Amino acid sequence: MIEQRQFYINGEWVDPAEANDHQVIDPSTEEPCAVISLGGQADVDKAVAAAKAAFPAWMNTSKEERIALVEKLLEIYKRRGAEMGEAMSMEMGAPIDMSSTQQVGAGTWHISNFLTAAKNFDFIRPLGDHAPNDRIIYEPVGVCALITPWNWPMNQVTLKVVAAAIAGCTMVLKPSEESPLDAMLFAEFMDEAGFPKGVFNLVNGDGINVGTAMTGHKDVDMVSFTGSTRAGIAISKNAADTVKRVHLELGGKGANIVFADADDKAVKRGVLHMMNNTGQSCNAPSRMLVQKGAYDQAVETAAEVASKVTVGNAHESGRHIGPVVNEAQWNKIQGLIQKGIDEGARLVAGGLGRPEGLNKGFYVRPTVFADVNNEMTIAREEIFGPVLTIIPFDDEEDAIAIANDTQYGLTNYIQTQDGSKANRVARQLRSGMVEINGQSRGAGAPFGGMKQSGNGREGGVWGIEDFLEVKSVAGWTTEADAAE
């Protein structure tokens, strides 16, 4: 049993203001694996005060100084990656092999891409040749409240912390209470890298208490939150009184449009993508839209592929998927599977209950529903588990209409060997991201959505810019630039 009851504030591990123990549950076993403390208003006040005091000096450091610290952070992160993989596997259920590669690797990827973006980022730029004495200055927003989820912990922590640090912001991080151990390791990395006191602070807690205290705090200048749309709405309302910037990365219900001329591996690729991380990804391709000429074969293939996806203990090596994060999520997913059955969808793989042989742990059967229409609950709500819905469509226009008929707009996918059609459809899909024929987005590409999937962009140049204010200066002395 790991016991970590301290917070990282102003460069030190400190005791919380009040003892409020919280057990972290291993979803593979349903047994406690750690005990942490949950904070309150006093802890948030202390962390915000430290970040506020550190801000003036930190914002005035050079870009080169900040880059050097992030480079040191990356070195430590790589060296201690095995510890990070074990922590995430234990606390949120990603199988150890997947956690050690994809989950840990997401952090390495983002830190590296931010370093590339930072080295080419000009914080002071000319407005243009028409105004030689005008400058545009990119200036840090200030003290940032960073709130991250449990499903891809290091993906989200690095997207926020590293971008904020490079921008010159100071911060308070609240990781999910479901997966706090990885964030505490990350705090050790930040400390070892030598970031000045108060630049990075960590307070554990739940959304109702610590999250609310952070997002409404008068001395917090910006909130960056990743999580549910419901929570994002509540945060926006709480932050409104102080008119702070609010960056939201929220839910998704991605459409994967499979045209009749898709390649032979398109359906299999879509099913496996959906099942990755046990379906606990906001950008999962959870609605597979299949053109009617290819529909029957696609359903057969999807059912076959899903039936071969194995489920097992996250601590065991292998290519299986693990449990979902907790009992509440398990119950929610079971309820939505039942809803799909009740509303008339055709169950072609998986279904209710745990997989055979797994009587303990929050395991879900890899599930596929066919003959779904876009009005069914399982086509509207984000399930956040290994559940795929298959919806037939007639033609290109019909596919676009179904794909866009959702409150979400995070990631959509297109499968066709007709390049012109792919480009045409991509332009019409109302989502922040589109991926064609299994092509992943490149290094430094922005991550973010439209509609109720949120606002703002994370990653690369766009991720740094989200933590910056734009200042316009007229009458800049160009001779001073030359002297420097």
Short mmCIF file of C-alpha atoms in Angstrom, two decimals:
data_model
loop_
_atom_site.label_atom_id
_atom_site.label_comp_id
_atom_site.label_asym_id
_atom_site.label_seq_id
_atom_site.Cartn_x
_atom_site.Cartn_y
_atom_site.Cartn_z
CA MET A 1 0.00 0.00 0.00
CA ILE A 2 1.44 3.36 -1.07
CA GLU A 3 0.87 6.22 1.36
CA GLN A 4 1.33 9.74 0.02
CA ARG A 5 -0.53 12.30 2.08
CA GLN A 6 1.48 15.41 1.16
CA PHE A 7 1.12 18.11 -1.48
CA TYR A 8 3.87 19.82 -3.47
CA ILE A 9 3.67 23.56 -2.76
CA ASN A 10 6.35 26.23 -3.20
CA GLY A 11 9.07 23.69 -3.88
CA GLU A 12 8.38 21.51 -0.83
CA TRP A 13 6.28 18.48 0.13
CA VAL A 14 3.89 19.77 2.78
CA ASP A 15 1.11 18.33 4.90
CA PRO A 16 -2.49 19.25 3.99
CA ALA A 17 -4.34 21.70 6.18
CA GLU A 18 -6.72 18.96 7.34
CA ALA A 19 -6.46 15.16 7.34
CA ASN A 20 -8.86 13.81 4.73
CA ASP A 21 -7.75 10.37 3.57
CA HIS A 22 -8.82 8.92 0.23
CA GLN A 23 -8.21 5.37 -0.95
CA VAL A 24 -7.05 4.85 -4.54
CA ILE A 25 -8.54 1.61 -5.87
CA ASP A 26 -6.72 -0.75 -8.22
CA PRO A 27 -9.40 -1.45 -10.85
CA SER A 28 -7.88 -4.83 -11.70
CA THR A 29 -8.46 -6.16 -8.21
CA GLU A 30 -10.96 -3.74 -6.61
CA GLU A 31 -8.50 -3.49 -3.71
CA PRO A 32 -6.95 -0.26 -2.31
CA CYS A 33 -3.48 0.35 -3.72
CA ALA A 34 -2.72 3.74 -2.17
CA VAL A 35 -3.90 6.29 0.35
CA ILE A 36 -3.65 10.01 -0.36
CA SER A 37 -5.02 13.16 1.24
CA LEU A 38 -7.67 15.31 -0.40
CA GLY A 39 -7.16 19.03 0.03
CA GLY A 40 -9.47 21.95 0.68
CA GLN A 41 -9.72 25.71 0.37
CA ALA A 42 -6.75 26.40 2.67
CA ASP A 43 -4.47 24.17 0.60
CA VAL A 44 -5.58 25.81 -2.63
CA ASP A 45 -5.04 29.27 -1.13
CA LYS A 46 -1.50 28.31 -0.11
CA ALA A 47 -0.65 26.86 -3.54
CA VAL A 48 -2.13 29.81 -5.45
CA ALA A 49 -0.26 32.26 -3.22
CA ALA A 50 3.01 30.43 -3.98
CA ALA A 51 2.29 30.52 -7.73
CA LYS A 52 1.36 34.20 -7.59
CA ALA A 53 4.55 35.11 -5.70
CA ALA A 54 6.69 33.16 -8.18
CA PHE A 55 5.08 34.63 -11.29
CA PRO A 56 6.91 37.98 -11.70
CA ALA A 57 10.37 36.41 -11.69
CA TRP A 58 9.34 33.40 -13.77
CA MET A 59 7.64 35.43 -16.49
CA ASN A 60 10.83 37.45 -16.89
CA THR A 61 13.12 34.48 -17.39
CA SER A 62 14.40 34.02 -20.91
CA LYS A 63 12.96 31.50 -23.32
CA GLU A 64 16.31 29.74 -23.26
CA GLU A 65 16.22 29.32 -19.46
CA ARG A 66 12.75 27.79 -19.59
CA ILE A 67 13.70 25.47 -22.45
CA ALA A 68 16.78 24.26 -20.52
CA LEU A 69 14.60 23.28 -17.54
CA VAL A 70 12.11 21.45 -19.77
CA GLU A 71 15.00 19.60 -21.44
CA LYS A 72 16.14 18.49 -17.99
CA LEU A 73 12.57 17.43 -17.20
CA LEU A 74 12.46 15.31 -20.35
CA GLU A 75 15.71 13.60 -19.40
CA ILE A 76 14.34 12.70 -15.95
CA TYR A 77 10.98 11.62 -17.38
CA LYS A 78 12.67 9.18 -19.77
CA ARG A 79 14.96 7.82 -17.05
CA ARG A 80 12.05 7.16 -14.68
CA GLY A 81 9.54 6.07 -17.30
CA ALA A 82 9.23 2.53 -15.89
CA GLU A 83 8.03 3.93 -12.55
CA MET A 84 5.51 6.09 -14.34
CA GLY A 85 4.16 3.15 -16.34
CA GLU A 86 3.70 1.04 -13.22
CA ALA A 87 1.89 3.85 -11.40
CA MET A 88 -0.61 4.45 -14.20
CA SER A 89 -1.23 0.75 -14.71
CA MET A 90 -2.01 0.26 -11.02
CA GLU A 91 -4.21 3.31 -10.48
CA MET A 92 -6.29 3.47 -13.68
CA GLY A 93 -5.98 0.00 -15.20
CA ALA A 94 -4.02 0.42 -18.42
CA PRO A 95 -2.27 -2.92 -19.10
CA ILE A 96 1.39 -2.65 -18.11
CA ASP A 97 2.74 -3.08 -21.64
CA MET A 98 0.37 -0.46 -23.02
CA SER A 99 0.99 1.85 -20.05
CA SER A 100 4.78 1.60 -20.46
CA THR A 101 4.59 2.43 -24.16
CA GLN A 102 1.50 4.44 -25.11
CA GLN A 103 0.68 6.07 -21.76
CA VAL A 104 4.26 6.96 -20.83
CA GLY A 105 5.11 7.67 -24.46
CA ALA A 106 2.38 10.29 -24.74
CA GLY A 107 4.26 12.41 -22.19
CA THR A 108 7.60 11.99 -23.94
CA TRP A 109 5.97 12.93 -27.25
CA HIS A 110 4.37 16.11 -25.97
CA ILE A 111 7.40 17.35 -24.04
CA SER A 112 9.60 16.80 -27.09
CA ASN A 113 7.14 18.56 -29.41
CA PHE A 114 6.84 21.54 -27.06
CA LEU A 115 10.61 21.89 -27.03
CA THR A 116 10.66 21.99 -30.83
CA ALA A 117 7.85 24.55 -30.90
CA ALA A 118 9.47 26.70 -28.20
CA LYS A 119 12.82 26.93 -29.96
CA ASN A 120 11.10 28.42 -33.00
CA PHE A 121 8.66 30.63 -31.08
CA ASP A 122 9.21 34.41 -31.13
CA PHE A 123 7.69 36.03 -28.06
CA ILE A 124 8.27 39.51 -29.54
CA ARG A 125 7.40 40.01 -33.22
CA PRO A 126 7.06 42.93 -35.65
CA LEU A 127 3.50 43.72 -36.66
CA GLY A 128 4.58 44.11 -40.28
CA ASP A 129 6.63 46.17 -42.72
CA HIS A 130 3.86 48.80 -42.82
CA ALA A 131 4.38 49.55 -39.09
CA PRO A 132 8.11 49.29 -38.33
CA ASN A 133 7.71 50.63 -34.78
CA ASP A 134 4.89 48.27 -33.76
CA ARG A 135 5.55 45.07 -31.85
CA ILE A 136 3.33 42.16 -30.85
CA ILE A 137 4.40 40.73 -27.51
CA TYR A 138 3.27 37.29 -26.36
CA GLU A 139 3.08 37.48 -22.57
CA PRO A 140 2.15 34.72 -20.06
CA VAL A 141 -1.43 34.74 -18.78
CA GLY A 142 -0.36 34.39 -15.14
CA VAL A 143 -1.35 31.85 -12.49
CA CYS A 144 -3.02 28.81 -14.06
CA ALA A 145 -5.26 26.17 -12.50
CA LEU A 146 -4.67 22.87 -14.31
CA ILE A 147 -7.19 20.06 -13.82
CA THR A 148 -6.48 16.71 -15.45
CA PRO A 149 -8.42 13.42 -15.87
CA TRP A 150 -7.58 9.79 -15.13
CA ASN A 151 -7.84 8.18 -18.57
CA TRP A 152 -4.58 9.37 -20.21
CA PRO A 153 -2.85 10.91 -17.17
CA MET A 154 0.56 11.88 -18.51
CA ASN A 155 -0.86 12.88 -21.87
CA GLN A 156 -2.90 15.58 -20.17
CA VAL A 157 -0.44 16.57 -17.44
CA THR A 158 2.36 17.21 -19.94
CA LEU A 159 0.08 19.01 -22.41
CA LYS A 160 -0.82 21.51 -19.70
CA VAL A 161 2.20 21.78 -17.39
CA VAL A 162 4.90 21.96 -20.04
CA ALA A 163 3.01 24.42 -22.25
CA ALA A 164 2.31 26.67 -19.26
CA ALA A 165 5.94 26.52 -18.13
CA ILE A 166 7.33 27.39 -21.55
CA ALA A 167 4.85 30.26 -21.83
CA GLY A 168 6.14 31.68 -18.53
CA CYS A 169 3.08 30.89 -16.42
CA THR A 170 3.05 29.53 -12.90
CA MET A 171 0.55 26.85 -11.97
CA VAL A 172 -1.37 24.67 -9.55
CA LEU A 173 -2.13 21.14 -10.77
CA LYS A 174 -5.06 19.08 -9.51
CA PRO A 175 -4.88 15.57 -10.98
CA SER A 176 -7.84 13.22 -10.81
CA GLU A 177 -8.22 11.63 -7.40
CA GLU A 178 -8.65 8.35 -9.30
CA SER A 179 -5.10 8.56 -10.68
CA PRO A 180 -2.96 10.80 -8.45
CA LEU A 181 0.19 8.67 -8.19
CA ASP A 182 1.54 9.52 -11.65
CA ALA A 183 1.12 13.24 -10.97
CA MET A 184 3.01 12.95 -7.70
CA LEU A 185 5.85 11.24 -9.55
CA PHE A 186 5.74 14.06 -12.08
CA ALA A 187 6.04 16.58 -9.23
CA GLU A 188 9.22 14.77 -8.19
CA PHE A 189 10.49 15.15 -11.75
CA MET A 190 9.74 18.89 -11.76
CA ASP A 191 11.54 19.28 -8.45
CA GLU A 192 14.57 17.31 -9.61
CA ALA A 193 14.71 19.33 -12.83
CA GLY A 194 15.16 22.48 -10.74
CA PHE A 195 12.10 24.57 -11.54
CA PRO A 196 12.04 27.57 -9.19
CA LYS A 197 9.89 27.41 -6.07
CA GLY A 198 6.23 28.20 -6.70
CA VAL A 199 6.32 27.74 -10.47
CA PHE A 200 4.73 24.29 -10.21
CA ASN A 201 2.45 23.25 -7.34
CA LEU A 202 0.30 20.17 -6.83
CA VAL A 203 -2.78 19.78 -4.64
CA ASN A 204 -4.76 16.55 -4.63
CA GLY A 205 -8.50 16.72 -4.24
CA ASP A 206 -11.89 16.18 -5.76
CA GLY A 207 -13.73 18.44 -8.14
CA ILE A 208 -16.38 19.62 -5.71
CA ASN A 209 -13.89 20.96 -3.17
CA VAL A 210 -10.44 21.59 -4.64
CA GLY A 211 -11.63 21.97 -8.24
CA THR A 212 -14.25 24.53 -7.26
CA ALA A 213 -11.79 26.42 -5.04
CA MET A 214 -9.24 26.61 -7.86
CA THR A 215 -11.56 27.60 -10.70
CA GLY A 216 -13.27 30.36 -8.75
CA HIS A 217 -10.13 31.70 -7.07
CA LYS A 218 -9.63 35.45 -7.49
CA ASP A 219 -5.86 35.06 -7.98
CA VAL A 220 -6.10 32.40 -10.68
CA ASP A 221 -5.88 33.96 -14.13
CA MET A 222 -6.66 30.91 -16.26
CA VAL A 223 -8.22 27.47 -15.95
CA SER A 224 -7.24 24.59 -18.22
CA PHE A 225 -9.53 21.60 -17.72
CA THR A 226 -9.86 18.21 -19.38
CA GLY A 227 -12.82 16.05 -18.46
CA SER A 228 -16.54 15.67 -18.92
CA THR A 229 -18.75 18.23 -20.64
CA ARG A 230 -20.91 18.38 -17.51
CA ALA A 231 -17.93 19.38 -15.36
CA GLY A 232 -16.70 21.81 -18.01
CA ILE A 233 -20.00 23.68 -17.93
CA ALA A 234 -19.87 23.91 -14.13
CA ILE A 235 -16.29 25.20 -14.23
CA SER A 236 -17.19 27.87 -16.79
CA LYS A 237 -19.99 29.13 -14.57
CA ASN A 238 -17.78 29.15 -11.47
CA ALA A 239 -14.99 31.00 -13.27
CA ALA A 240 -17.28 33.62 -14.82
CA ASP A 241 -17.38 35.92 -11.79
CA THR A 242 -13.63 36.56 -12.06
CA VAL A 243 -13.63 36.77 -15.89
CA LYS A 244 -10.67 34.42 -16.12
CA ARG A 245 -9.74 32.54 -19.27
CA VAL A 246 -11.18 29.00 -19.36
CA HIS A 247 -9.74 26.35 -21.68
CA LEU A 248 -11.86 23.20 -21.96
CA GLU A 249 -11.08 19.81 -23.49
CA LEU A 250 -14.28 17.81 -23.08
CA GLY A 251 -16.12 14.74 -24.33
CA GLY A 252 -16.51 13.25 -27.77
CA LYS A 253 -18.64 10.91 -29.84
CA GLY A 254 -16.43 10.48 -32.88
CA ALA A 255 -17.81 9.23 -36.19
CA ASN A 256 -15.70 6.82 -38.20
CA ILE A 257 -17.10 7.04 -41.74
CA VAL A 258 -16.40 3.84 -43.66
CA PHE A 259 -17.25 4.25 -47.35
CA ALA A 260 -17.82 1.26 -49.61
CA ASP A 261 -14.43 1.88 -51.23
CA ALA A 262 -12.51 1.80 -47.92
CA ASP A 263 -9.40 -0.37 -47.71
CA ASP A 264 -9.72 -3.96 -46.49
CA LYS A 265 -8.36 -3.21 -43.03
CA ALA A 266 -10.51 -0.15 -42.31
CA VAL A 267 -13.14 -1.90 -40.17
CA LYS A 268 -10.61 -3.92 -38.17
CA ARG A 269 -8.55 -0.76 -37.63
CA GLY A 270 -11.63 1.08 -36.39
CA VAL A 271 -12.65 -1.64 -33.93
CA LEU A 272 -9.17 -1.95 -32.43
CA HIS A 273 -8.87 1.84 -32.17
CA MET A 274 -12.19 1.90 -30.31
CA MET A 275 -11.09 -0.80 -27.87
CA ASN A 276 -7.69 0.78 -27.12
CA ASN A 277 -7.37 1.96 -23.50
CA THR A 278 -10.60 0.00 -22.89
CA GLY A 279 -12.53 2.63 -24.84
CA GLN A 280 -11.62 5.33 -22.32
CA SER A 281 -10.57 8.02 -24.80
CA CYS A 282 -12.49 11.19 -25.62
CA ASN A 283 -11.39 10.91 -29.26
CA ALA A 284 -12.41 7.25 -29.64
CA PRO A 285 -14.16 6.38 -32.96
CA SER A 286 -17.26 5.18 -31.11
CA ARG A 287 -19.79 5.58 -33.97
CA MET A 288 -18.83 3.54 -37.02
CA LEU A 289 -20.85 4.80 -39.97
CA VAL A 290 -20.82 2.26 -42.81
CA GLN A 291 -22.10 2.75 -46.35
CA LYS A 292 -24.94 0.32 -47.05
CA GLY A 293 -23.17 -1.54 -49.84
CA ALA A 294 -20.45 -2.58 -47.40
CA TYR A 295 -22.57 -2.74 -44.26
CA ASP A 296 -23.25 -6.47 -43.79
CA GLN A 297 -19.61 -7.43 -44.27
CA ALA A 298 -18.50 -4.63 -41.95
CA VAL A 299 -20.81 -5.84 -39.17
CA GLU A 300 -19.51 -9.39 -39.56
CA THR A 301 -15.89 -8.22 -39.50
CA ALA A 302 -16.42 -5.92 -36.51
CA ALA A 303 -18.07 -8.69 -34.50
CA GLU A 304 -15.25 -11.10 -35.31
CA VAL A 305 -12.52 -8.60 -34.42
CA ALA A 306 -14.19 -7.60 -31.13
CA SER A 307 -14.67 -11.24 -30.13
CA LYS A 308 -10.90 -11.74 -30.38
CA VAL A 309 -10.04 -8.78 -28.14
CA THR A 310 -8.94 -10.28 -24.85
CA VAL A 311 -9.48 -8.71 -21.44
CA GLY A 312 -7.21 -9.20 -18.47
CA ASN A 313 -5.39 -7.95 -15.40
CA ALA A 314 -3.50 -4.70 -15.99
CA HIS A 315 -0.46 -6.02 -14.13
CA GLU A 316 0.05 -8.88 -16.58
CA SER A 317 2.10 -8.50 -19.74
CA GLY A 318 0.28 -8.92 -23.05
CA ARG A 319 -1.84 -7.26 -25.71
CA HIS A 320 -5.11 -7.49 -23.79
CA ILE A 321 -7.23 -4.55 -22.66
CA GLY A 322 -7.65 -3.89 -18.95
CA PRO A 323 -10.54 -2.92 -16.69
CA VAL A 324 -12.34 0.40 -16.73
CA VAL A 325 -11.27 2.79 -14.00
CA ASN A 326 -13.85 2.26 -11.24
CA GLU A 327 -17.18 0.81 -10.19
CA ALA A 328 -19.15 3.93 -11.11
CA GLN A 329 -17.85 3.77 -14.68
CA TRP A 330 -18.52 0.03 -14.85
CA ASN A 331 -22.11 0.53 -13.73
CA LYS A 332 -22.61 3.40 -16.20
CA ILE A 333 -21.35 1.28 -19.09
CA GLN A 334 -23.53 -1.67 -18.10
CA GLY A 335 -26.54 0.63 -18.00
CA LEU A 336 -25.83 1.95 -21.48
CA ILE A 337 -25.34 -1.55 -22.90
CA GLN A 338 -28.73 -2.47 -21.44
CA LYS A 339 -30.17 0.73 -22.94
CA GLY A 340 -28.87 -0.29 -26.36
CA ILE A 341 -30.58 -3.66 -26.06
CA ASP A 342 -33.82 -2.08 -24.82
CA GLU A 343 -33.90 0.46 -27.67
CA GLY A 344 -33.59 -2.26 -30.31
CA ALA A 345 -29.95 -2.21 -31.37
CA ARG A 346 -28.63 -5.62 -32.47
CA LEU A 347 -25.94 -6.98 -30.16
CA VAL A 348 -23.34 -8.76 -32.30
CA ALA A 349 -20.44 -9.03 -29.83
CA GLY A 350 -19.99 -8.78 -26.08
CA GLY A 351 -22.84 -7.60 -23.90
CA LEU A 352 -23.65 -7.33 -20.23
CA GLY A 353 -21.49 -8.47 -17.35
CA ARG A 354 -17.83 -9.33 -16.97
CA PRO A 355 -15.92 -11.43 -19.49
CA GLU A 356 -15.83 -15.14 -18.74
CA GLY A 357 -13.40 -16.09 -15.99
CA LEU A 358 -13.15 -12.57 -14.52
CA ASN A 359 -15.32 -12.37 -11.42
CA LYS A 360 -13.56 -9.47 -9.72
CA GLY A 361 -12.26 -6.22 -11.18
CA PHE A 362 -14.04 -3.64 -13.30
CA TYR A 363 -13.82 -5.59 -16.54
CA VAL A 364 -16.20 -4.98 -19.48
CA ARG A 365 -16.84 -7.28 -22.41
CA PRO A 366 -15.73 -5.76 -25.76
CA THR A 367 -19.13 -4.94 -27.22
CA VAL A 368 -20.46 -4.14 -30.69
CA PHE A 369 -23.99 -3.02 -31.58
CA ALA A 370 -25.27 -3.08 -35.17
CA ASP A 371 -28.43 -1.60 -36.73
CA VAL A 372 -28.10 1.52 -34.60
CA ASN A 373 -29.72 4.79 -35.59
CA ASN A 374 -28.39 8.16 -34.54
CA GLU A 375 -31.32 8.82 -32.20
CA MET A 376 -30.52 5.90 -29.89
CA THR A 377 -28.98 6.67 -26.52
CA ILE A 378 -25.83 4.66 -27.33
CA ALA A 379 -25.30 6.87 -30.40
CA ARG A 380 -25.82 10.12 -28.49
CA GLU A 381 -24.04 9.65 -25.16
CA GLU A 382 -20.34 9.21 -24.57
CA ILE A 383 -20.10 5.69 -23.13
CA PHE A 384 -16.36 5.79 -22.28
CA GLY A 385 -15.94 2.05 -22.43
CA PRO A 386 -15.24 -0.67 -25.05
CA VAL A 387 -18.60 -0.30 -26.78
CA LEU A 388 -18.88 0.35 -30.54
CA THR A 389 -22.07 1.31 -32.38
CA ILE A 390 -22.47 0.67 -36.12
CA ILE A 391 -24.83 2.90 -38.12
CA PRO A 392 -25.66 2.45 -41.83
CA PHE A 393 -25.70 5.38 -44.28
CA ASP A 394 -26.68 5.91 -47.90
CA ASP A 395 -24.27 8.36 -49.48
CA GLU A 396 -21.72 11.06 -48.78
CA GLU A 397 -24.32 13.66 -47.87
CA ASP A 398 -26.07 11.26 -45.51
CA ALA A 399 -22.78 10.33 -43.81
CA ILE A 400 -21.89 13.97 -43.19
CA ALA A 401 -25.35 14.70 -41.79
CA ILE A 402 -25.20 11.77 -39.35
CA ALA A 403 -21.61 12.52 -38.30
CA ASN A 404 -22.41 16.16 -37.54
CA ASP A 405 -25.69 15.36 -35.75
CA THR A 406 -24.17 15.37 -32.26
CA GLN A 407 -23.48 17.83 -29.48
CA TYR A 408 -19.82 16.87 -29.71
CA GLY A 409 -17.13 17.83 -32.21
CA LEU A 410 -13.75 16.42 -31.21
CA THR A 411 -12.39 13.87 -33.70
CA ASN A 412 -13.92 12.27 -36.78
CA TYR A 413 -12.42 9.64 -39.06
CA ILE A 414 -12.77 8.92 -42.78
CA GLN A 415 -12.05 5.65 -44.59
CA THR A 416 -12.03 5.84 -48.41
CA GLN A 417 -9.54 5.31 -51.21
CA ASP A 418 -10.95 8.31 -53.10
CA GLY A 419 -8.69 11.20 -52.09
CA SER A 420 -10.98 13.91 -53.44
CA LYS A 421 -13.93 12.52 -51.51
CA ALA A 422 -11.86 12.27 -48.33
CA ASN A 423 -10.78 15.90 -48.62
CA ARG A 424 -14.32 17.03 -49.42
CA VAL A 425 -15.80 15.25 -46.41
CA ALA A 426 -13.02 16.40 -44.07
CA ARG A 427 -13.83 20.03 -44.83
CA GLN A 428 -17.50 19.51 -43.96
CA LEU A 429 -17.13 17.60 -40.70
CA ARG A 430 -17.71 19.85 -37.68
CA SER A 431 -14.88 18.65 -35.49
CA GLY A 432 -11.56 20.01 -34.34
CA MET A 433 -9.69 17.03 -35.77
CA VAL A 434 -10.13 14.64 -38.70
CA GLU A 435 -7.99 11.58 -39.45
CA ILE A 436 -8.10 9.84 -42.83
CA ASN A 437 -7.35 6.16 -43.49
CA GLY A 438 -5.61 5.55 -40.19
CA GLN A 439 -3.18 8.44 -40.58
CA SER A 440 -2.29 9.87 -37.16
CA ARG A 441 -1.80 13.59 -36.66
CA GLY A 442 1.80 14.75 -36.95
CA ALA A 443 4.17 16.08 -34.31
CA GLY A 444 2.98 19.39 -32.91
CA ALA A 445 -0.52 19.12 -34.40
CA PRO A 446 -3.18 20.83 -32.28
CA PHE A 447 -5.62 18.77 -30.19
CA GLY A 448 -9.05 20.21 -29.47
CA GLY A 449 -12.70 20.28 -30.42
CA MET A 450 -15.75 22.27 -31.41
CA LYS A 451 -19.23 22.55 -29.93
CA GLN A 452 -19.57 20.78 -26.56
CA SER A 453 -16.20 19.08 -27.01
CA GLY A 454 -14.63 22.28 -25.75
CA ASN A 455 -12.48 25.18 -26.86
CA GLY A 456 -8.82 25.99 -27.15
CA ARG A 457 -6.07 23.80 -28.56
CA GLU A 458 -3.36 21.73 -26.90
CA GLY A 459 0.00 20.63 -28.28
CA GLY A 460 2.79 22.33 -30.20
CA VAL A 461 2.64 26.04 -31.01
CA TRP A 462 -1.12 26.21 -30.39
CA GLY A 463 -0.69 24.72 -26.91
CA ILE A 464 1.86 27.37 -25.95
CA GLU A 465 -0.28 30.17 -27.40
CA ASP A 466 -3.23 29.11 -25.24
CA PHE A 467 -1.25 30.21 -22.16
CA LEU A 468 -0.25 33.58 -23.62
CA GLU A 469 -1.79 37.04 -23.78
CA VAL A 470 -1.24 39.21 -26.86
CA LYS A 471 0.05 42.73 -26.19
CA SER A 472 0.24 45.34 -28.94
CA VAL A 473 2.97 47.99 -28.53
CA ALA A 474 3.28 51.10 -30.71
CA GLY A 475 6.39 53.29 -30.74
CA TRP A 476 8.89 50.48 -30.16
CA THR A 477 12.47 51.74 -30.32
CA THR A 478 14.20 49.66 -32.97
CA GLU A 479 17.60 51.10 -32.03
CA ALA A 480 17.26 49.42 -28.62
CA ASP A 481 16.68 46.07 -30.36
CA ALA A 482 19.90 46.55 -32.31
CA ALA A 483 21.82 47.43 -29.14
CA GLU A 484 20.65 44.24 -27.43
#
